[in-house]
């Protein structure tokens, strides 16, 4: 009919595909209609912005026998040091399977930033530090690349992790530098 304005249908709306299940959602949605996963893209992270001065050997993948892990929570200006004998679970839950040590990230606003109860695992294997996403709801990113769940990835000194939206820089430090 001439002179009438036709309302666009929802089928004409731009679509965004869910990174978890592939469902084509209306672009205005923030969570997947099919599986509930977040459709929001992770923030673009400044590569060089962190509260610590540059340390020697950034990019070194050798995790020495007596090294400890330092996590620098960039947006919070806080740091956390801990040793890893075999593995440690990072998340918001204080219980873990088979008594595995847990680092509870709740005090770093983890729940609001989308960190899962059992988000990822850091483990020592030979002379490497590995990170494994534990099928977290809001994913784990290593230097901007989303990790495939349950697959270990080597972490280098100075690498950037994104747990949900909690931004962390990982450093290896000898225990005498505490």
PDB file of C-alpha atoms in Angstrom:
ATOM      1  CA  UNK A   1       0.000   0.000   0.000  1.00  0.00           C
ATOM      2  CA  UNK A   2       1.538   3.331  -0.996  1.00  0.00           C
ATOM      3  CA  UNK A   3       2.553   5.679   1.813  1.00  0.00           C
ATOM      4  CA  UNK A   4       2.823   2.993   4.530  1.00  0.00           C
ATOM      5  CA  UNK A   5       6.045   2.294   6.335  1.00  0.00           C
ATOM      6  CA  UNK A   6       6.914  -1.351   6.680  1.00  0.00           C
ATOM      7  CA  UNK A   7       8.348  -2.326  10.076  1.00  0.00           C
ATOM      8  CA  UNK A   8      11.558  -4.347   9.724  1.00  0.00           C
ATOM      9  CA  UNK A   9      11.228  -7.922  10.931  1.00  0.00           C
ATOM     10  CA  UNK A  10      13.595  -9.568  13.422  1.00  0.00           C
ATOM     11  CA  UNK A  11      14.854 -11.687  10.505  1.00  0.00           C
ATOM     12  CA  UNK A  12      16.285  -8.520   8.926  1.00  0.00           C
ATOM     13  CA  UNK A  13      18.247  -7.641  12.084  1.00  0.00           C
ATOM     14  CA  UNK A  14      22.029  -8.126  12.073  1.00  0.00           C
ATOM     15  CA  UNK A  15      23.110 -11.429  13.597  1.00  0.00           C
ATOM     16  CA  UNK A  16      26.019 -12.474  15.764  1.00  0.00           C
ATOM     17  CA  UNK A  17      27.031 -16.130  16.061  1.00  0.00           C
ATOM     18  CA  UNK A  18      27.576 -17.620  19.514  1.00  0.00           C
ATOM     19  CA  UNK A  19      31.259 -18.561  20.011  1.00  0.00           C
ATOM     20  CA  UNK A  20      30.219 -21.589  22.083  1.00  0.00           C
ATOM     21  CA  UNK A  21      27.345 -23.195  20.129  1.00  0.00           C
ATOM     22  CA  UNK A  22      27.227 -21.257  16.824  1.00  0.00           C
ATOM     23  CA  UNK A  23      23.580 -20.126  17.179  1.00  0.00           C
ATOM     24  CA  UNK A  24      22.764 -16.974  15.129  1.00  0.00           C
ATOM     25  CA  UNK A  25      21.525 -14.425  17.688  1.00  0.00           C
ATOM     26  CA  UNK A  26      20.107 -10.949  17.085  1.00  0.00           C
ATOM     27  CA  UNK A  27      23.109  -8.608  17.432  1.00  0.00           C
ATOM     28  CA  UNK A  28      21.471  -6.664  20.285  1.00  0.00           C
ATOM     29  CA  UNK A  29      21.585  -9.715  22.623  1.00  0.00           C
ATOM     30  CA  UNK A  30      24.346  -9.997  25.219  1.00  0.00           C
ATOM     31  CA  UNK A  31      23.830 -13.727  25.887  1.00  0.00           C
ATOM     32  CA  UNK A  32      23.110 -16.604  23.515  1.00  0.00           C
ATOM     33  CA  UNK A  33      19.436 -17.484  23.215  1.00  0.00           C
ATOM     34  CA  UNK A  34      20.348 -21.145  22.717  1.00  0.00           C
ATOM     35  CA  UNK A  35      23.030 -21.872  25.339  1.00  0.00           C
ATOM     36  CA  UNK A  36      23.250 -18.728  27.503  1.00  0.00           C
ATOM     37  CA  UNK A  37      26.942 -18.043  26.749  1.00  0.00           C
ATOM     38  CA  UNK A  38      28.157 -14.446  26.709  1.00  0.00           C
ATOM     39  CA  UNK A  39      28.110 -12.805  23.280  1.00  0.00           C
ATOM     40  CA  UNK A  40      30.150  -9.827  24.394  1.00  0.00           C
ATOM     41  CA  UNK A  41      33.625  -9.642  22.936  1.00  0.00           C
ATOM     42  CA  UNK A  42      36.518  -9.444  25.387  1.00  0.00           C
ATOM     43  CA  UNK A  43      37.954  -5.967  25.818  1.00  0.00           C
ATOM     44  CA  UNK A  44      40.936  -4.955  23.740  1.00  0.00           C
ATOM     45  CA  UNK A  45      43.835  -5.081  26.148  1.00  0.00           C
ATOM     46  CA  UNK A  46      46.801  -2.744  26.161  1.00  0.00           C
ATOM     47  CA  UNK A  47      49.798  -4.994  25.662  1.00  0.00           C
ATOM     48  CA  UNK A  48      52.357  -2.913  27.541  1.00  0.00           C
ATOM     49  CA  UNK A  49      50.183  -1.441  30.322  1.00  0.00           C
ATOM     50  CA  UNK A  50      50.859  -3.191  33.617  1.00  0.00           C
ATOM     51  CA  UNK A  51      51.824  -1.977  37.101  1.00  0.00           C
ATOM     52  CA  UNK A  52      55.191  -3.726  37.241  1.00  0.00           C
ATOM     53  CA  UNK A  53      58.389  -2.424  35.717  1.00  0.00           C
ATOM     54  CA  UNK A  54      59.559  -4.487  32.736  1.00  0.00           C
ATOM     55  CA  UNK A  55      61.345  -7.578  33.970  1.00  0.00           C
ATOM     56  CA  UNK A  56      64.204  -9.355  32.250  1.00  0.00           C
ATOM     57  CA  UNK A  57      63.520 -12.384  30.086  1.00  0.00           C
ATOM     58  CA  UNK A  58      59.918 -11.468  29.112  1.00  0.00           C
ATOM     59  CA  UNK A  59      58.776 -14.157  26.696  1.00  0.00           C
ATOM     60  CA  UNK A  60      60.976 -16.821  28.297  1.00  0.00           C
ATOM     61  CA  UNK A  61      59.078 -20.117  28.494  1.00  0.00           C
ATOM     62  CA  UNK A  62      61.537 -21.780  30.873  1.00  0.00           C
ATOM     63  CA  UNK A  63      59.846 -22.219  34.270  1.00  0.00           C
ATOM     64  CA  UNK A  64      62.712 -23.120  36.568  1.00  0.00           C
ATOM     65  CA  UNK A  65      62.392 -25.658  39.363  1.00  0.00           C
ATOM     66  CA  UNK A  66      62.378 -23.081  42.178  1.00  0.00           C
ATOM     67  CA  UNK A  67      60.359 -20.360  40.350  1.00  0.00           C
ATOM     68  CA  UNK A  68      57.117 -19.093  41.816  1.00  0.00           C
ATOM     69  CA  UNK A  69      54.203 -17.541  39.924  1.00  0.00           C
ATOM     70  CA  UNK A  70      53.359 -13.874  40.220  1.00  0.00           C
ATOM     71  CA  UNK A  71      49.952 -12.817  38.938  1.00  0.00           C
ATOM     72  CA  UNK A  72      49.614  -9.061  38.375  1.00  0.00           C
ATOM     73  CA  UNK A  73      45.966  -7.944  38.326  1.00  0.00           C
ATOM     74  CA  UNK A  74      46.405  -5.022  35.969  1.00  0.00           C
ATOM     75  CA  UNK A  75      43.207  -3.031  36.484  1.00  0.00           C
ATOM     76  CA  UNK A  76      43.390  -3.467  40.268  1.00  0.00           C
ATOM     77  CA  UNK A  77      47.086  -2.700  40.710  1.00  0.00           C
ATOM     78  CA  UNK A  78      47.462  -5.809  42.896  1.00  0.00           C
ATOM     79  CA  UNK A  79      49.760  -8.819  42.798  1.00  0.00           C
ATOM     80  CA  UNK A  80      49.576 -12.389  44.057  1.00  0.00           C
ATOM     81  CA  UNK A  81      52.588 -14.715  44.558  1.00  0.00           C
ATOM     82  CA  UNK A  82      52.391 -18.486  44.955  1.00  0.00           C
ATOM     83  CA  UNK A  83      54.463 -21.622  44.337  1.00  0.00           C
ATOM     84  CA  UNK A  84      53.265 -24.469  42.139  1.00  0.00           C
ATOM     85  CA  UNK A  85      54.349 -27.956  43.120  1.00  0.00           C
ATOM     86  CA  UNK A  86      52.263 -29.755  40.478  1.00  0.00           C
ATOM     87  CA  UNK A  87      49.129 -27.725  39.683  1.00  0.00           C
ATOM     88  CA  UNK A  88      46.785 -25.100  41.086  1.00  0.00           C
ATOM     89  CA  UNK A  89      43.216 -24.284  40.140  1.00  0.00           C
ATOM     90  CA  UNK A  90      42.207 -20.633  39.581  1.00  0.00           C
ATOM     91  CA  UNK A  91      38.588 -19.652  40.147  1.00  0.00           C
ATOM     92  CA  UNK A  92      36.016 -18.683  42.760  1.00  0.00           C
ATOM     93  CA  UNK A  93      35.571 -22.050  44.458  1.00  0.00           C
ATOM     94  CA  UNK A  94      37.502 -23.159  47.518  1.00  0.00           C
ATOM     95  CA  UNK A  95      36.963 -26.862  46.846  1.00  0.00           C
ATOM     96  CA  UNK A  96      38.632 -28.816  44.084  1.00  0.00           C
ATOM     97  CA  UNK A  97      38.791 -32.434  42.981  1.00  0.00           C
ATOM     98  CA  UNK A  98      41.256 -34.679  44.834  1.00  0.00           C
ATOM     99  CA  UNK A  99      42.463 -31.915  47.133  1.00  0.00           C
ATOM    100  CA  UNK A 100      44.085 -29.859  44.359  1.00  0.00           C
ATOM    101  CA  UNK A 101      45.261 -26.457  45.655  1.00  0.00           C
ATOM    102  CA  UNK A 102      42.908 -23.600  44.771  1.00  0.00           C
ATOM    103  CA  UNK A 103      43.565 -19.887  44.359  1.00  0.00           C
ATOM    104  CA  UNK A 104      40.251 -18.170  45.150  1.00  0.00           C
ATOM    105  CA  UNK A 105      40.085 -15.012  43.030  1.00  0.00           C
ATOM    106  CA  UNK A 106      36.927 -13.692  44.707  1.00  0.00           C
ATOM    107  CA  UNK A 107      38.773 -10.804  46.370  1.00  0.00           C
ATOM    108  CA  UNK A 108      39.749  -9.560  42.898  1.00  0.00           C
ATOM    109  CA  UNK A 109      36.068  -9.023  41.952  1.00  0.00           C
ATOM    110  CA  UNK A 110      36.138 -12.333  40.083  1.00  0.00           C
ATOM    111  CA  UNK A 111      32.397 -13.006  40.163  1.00  0.00           C
ATOM    112  CA  UNK A 112      31.497  -9.631  38.648  1.00  0.00           C
ATOM    113  CA  UNK A 113      34.230 -10.083  36.028  1.00  0.00           C
ATOM    114  CA  UNK A 114      32.909 -13.465  34.872  1.00  0.00           C
ATOM    115  CA  UNK A 115      35.442 -15.824  36.434  1.00  0.00           C
ATOM    116  CA  UNK A 116      33.988 -19.329  36.798  1.00  0.00           C
ATOM    117  CA  UNK A 117      34.116 -21.305  40.050  1.00  0.00           C
ATOM    118  CA  UNK A 118      36.732 -23.596  38.490  1.00  0.00           C
ATOM    119  CA  UNK A 119      37.991 -21.409  35.650  1.00  0.00           C
ATOM    120  CA  UNK A 120      41.442 -22.681  34.666  1.00  0.00           C
ATOM    121  CA  UNK A 121      44.406 -24.678  35.912  1.00  0.00           C
ATOM    122  CA  UNK A 122      48.053 -23.685  36.040  1.00  0.00           C
ATOM    123  CA  UNK A 123      50.421 -26.617  36.164  1.00  0.00           C
ATOM    124  CA  UNK A 124      54.108 -27.296  36.122  1.00  0.00           C
ATOM    125  CA  UNK A 125      55.207 -29.859  33.553  1.00  0.00           C
ATOM    126  CA  UNK A 126      58.910 -30.442  33.159  1.00  0.00           C
ATOM    127  CA  UNK A 127      60.323 -26.916  32.729  1.00  0.00           C
ATOM    128  CA  UNK A 128      57.107 -25.271  31.540  1.00  0.00           C
ATOM    129  CA  UNK A 129      54.130 -23.559  33.105  1.00  0.00           C
ATOM    130  CA  UNK A 130      50.903 -24.586  31.378  1.00  0.00           C
ATOM    131  CA  UNK A 131      47.410 -23.081  31.502  1.00  0.00           C
ATOM    132  CA  UNK A 132      44.287 -25.120  30.754  1.00  0.00           C
ATOM    133  CA  UNK A 133      40.780 -23.677  30.467  1.00  0.00           C
ATOM    134  CA  UNK A 134      38.334 -25.875  32.403  1.00  0.00           C
ATOM    135  CA  UNK A 135      35.378 -25.200  30.077  1.00  0.00           C
ATOM    136  CA  UNK A 136      34.749 -21.883  31.819  1.00  0.00           C
ATOM    137  CA  UNK A 137      31.564 -19.968  31.037  1.00  0.00           C
ATOM    138  CA  UNK A 138      33.339 -16.794  29.920  1.00  0.00           C
ATOM    139  CA  UNK A 139      36.478 -18.376  28.481  1.00  0.00           C
ATOM    140  CA  UNK A 140      40.198 -18.010  29.050  1.00  0.00           C
ATOM    141  CA  UNK A 141      42.390 -16.049  26.659  1.00  0.00           C
ATOM    142  CA  UNK A 142      46.196 -16.252  26.410  1.00  0.00           C
ATOM    143  CA  UNK A 143      47.699 -13.178  24.735  1.00  0.00           C
ATOM    144  CA  UNK A 144      44.341 -12.454  23.082  1.00  0.00           C
ATOM    145  CA  UNK A 145      43.749 -15.991  21.784  1.00  0.00           C
ATOM    146  CA  UNK A 146      40.812 -17.952  23.179  1.00  0.00           C
ATOM    147  CA  UNK A 147      41.890 -21.298  24.617  1.00  0.00           C
ATOM    148  CA  UNK A 148      40.254 -24.546  23.610  1.00  0.00           C
ATOM    149  CA  UNK A 149      38.913 -26.108  26.842  1.00  0.00           C
ATOM    150  CA  UNK A 150      40.875 -28.971  28.407  1.00  0.00           C
ATOM    151  CA  UNK A 151      43.939 -28.393  26.179  1.00  0.00           C
ATOM    152  CA  UNK A 152      47.138 -27.210  27.931  1.00  0.00           C
ATOM    153  CA  UNK A 153      48.994 -24.180  26.535  1.00  0.00           C
ATOM    154  CA  UNK A 154      52.530 -23.095  27.460  1.00  0.00           C
ATOM    155  CA  UNK A 155      52.737 -19.788  29.330  1.00  0.00           C
ATOM    156  CA  UNK A 156      55.774 -17.532  28.971  1.00  0.00           C
ATOM    157  CA  UNK A 157      57.094 -15.012  31.484  1.00  0.00           C
ATOM    158  CA  UNK A 158      55.111 -11.785  30.857  1.00  0.00           C
ATOM    159  CA  UNK A 159      52.166 -13.425  29.058  1.00  0.00           C
ATOM    160  CA  UNK A 160      48.686 -11.922  29.370  1.00  0.00           C
ATOM    161  CA  UNK A 161      45.713 -13.968  30.582  1.00  0.00           C
ATOM    162  CA  UNK A 162      42.077 -12.941  30.472  1.00  0.00           C
ATOM    163  CA  UNK A 163      39.839 -15.000  32.769  1.00  0.00           C
ATOM    164  CA  UNK A 164      36.351 -13.901  31.815  1.00  0.00           C
ATOM    165  CA  UNK A 165      37.122 -10.175  32.020  1.00  0.00           C
ATOM    166  CA  UNK A 166      39.752 -10.376  34.775  1.00  0.00           C
ATOM    167  CA  UNK A 167      43.012  -9.218  33.177  1.00  0.00           C
ATOM    168  CA  UNK A 168      46.197 -10.804  34.550  1.00  0.00           C
ATOM    169  CA  UNK A 169      49.880 -10.680  33.584  1.00  0.00           C
ATOM    170  CA  UNK A 170      51.867 -13.807  34.520  1.00  0.00           C
ATOM    171  CA  UNK A 171      55.464 -13.555  35.691  1.00  0.00           C
ATOM    172  CA  UNK A 172      57.951 -16.213  36.843  1.00  0.00           C
ATOM    173  CA  UNK A 173      60.046 -15.168  39.804  1.00  0.00           C
ATOM    174  CA  UNK A 174      62.746 -16.834  41.820  1.00  0.00           C
ATOM    175  CA  UNK A 175      61.632 -17.140  45.468  1.00  0.00           C
ATOM    176  CA  UNK A 176      64.369 -14.784  46.714  1.00  0.00           C
ATOM    177  CA  UNK A 177      62.624 -11.850  44.943  1.00  0.00           C
ATOM    178  CA  UNK A 178      59.515 -11.995  47.163  1.00  0.00           C
TER     179      UNK A 178
END
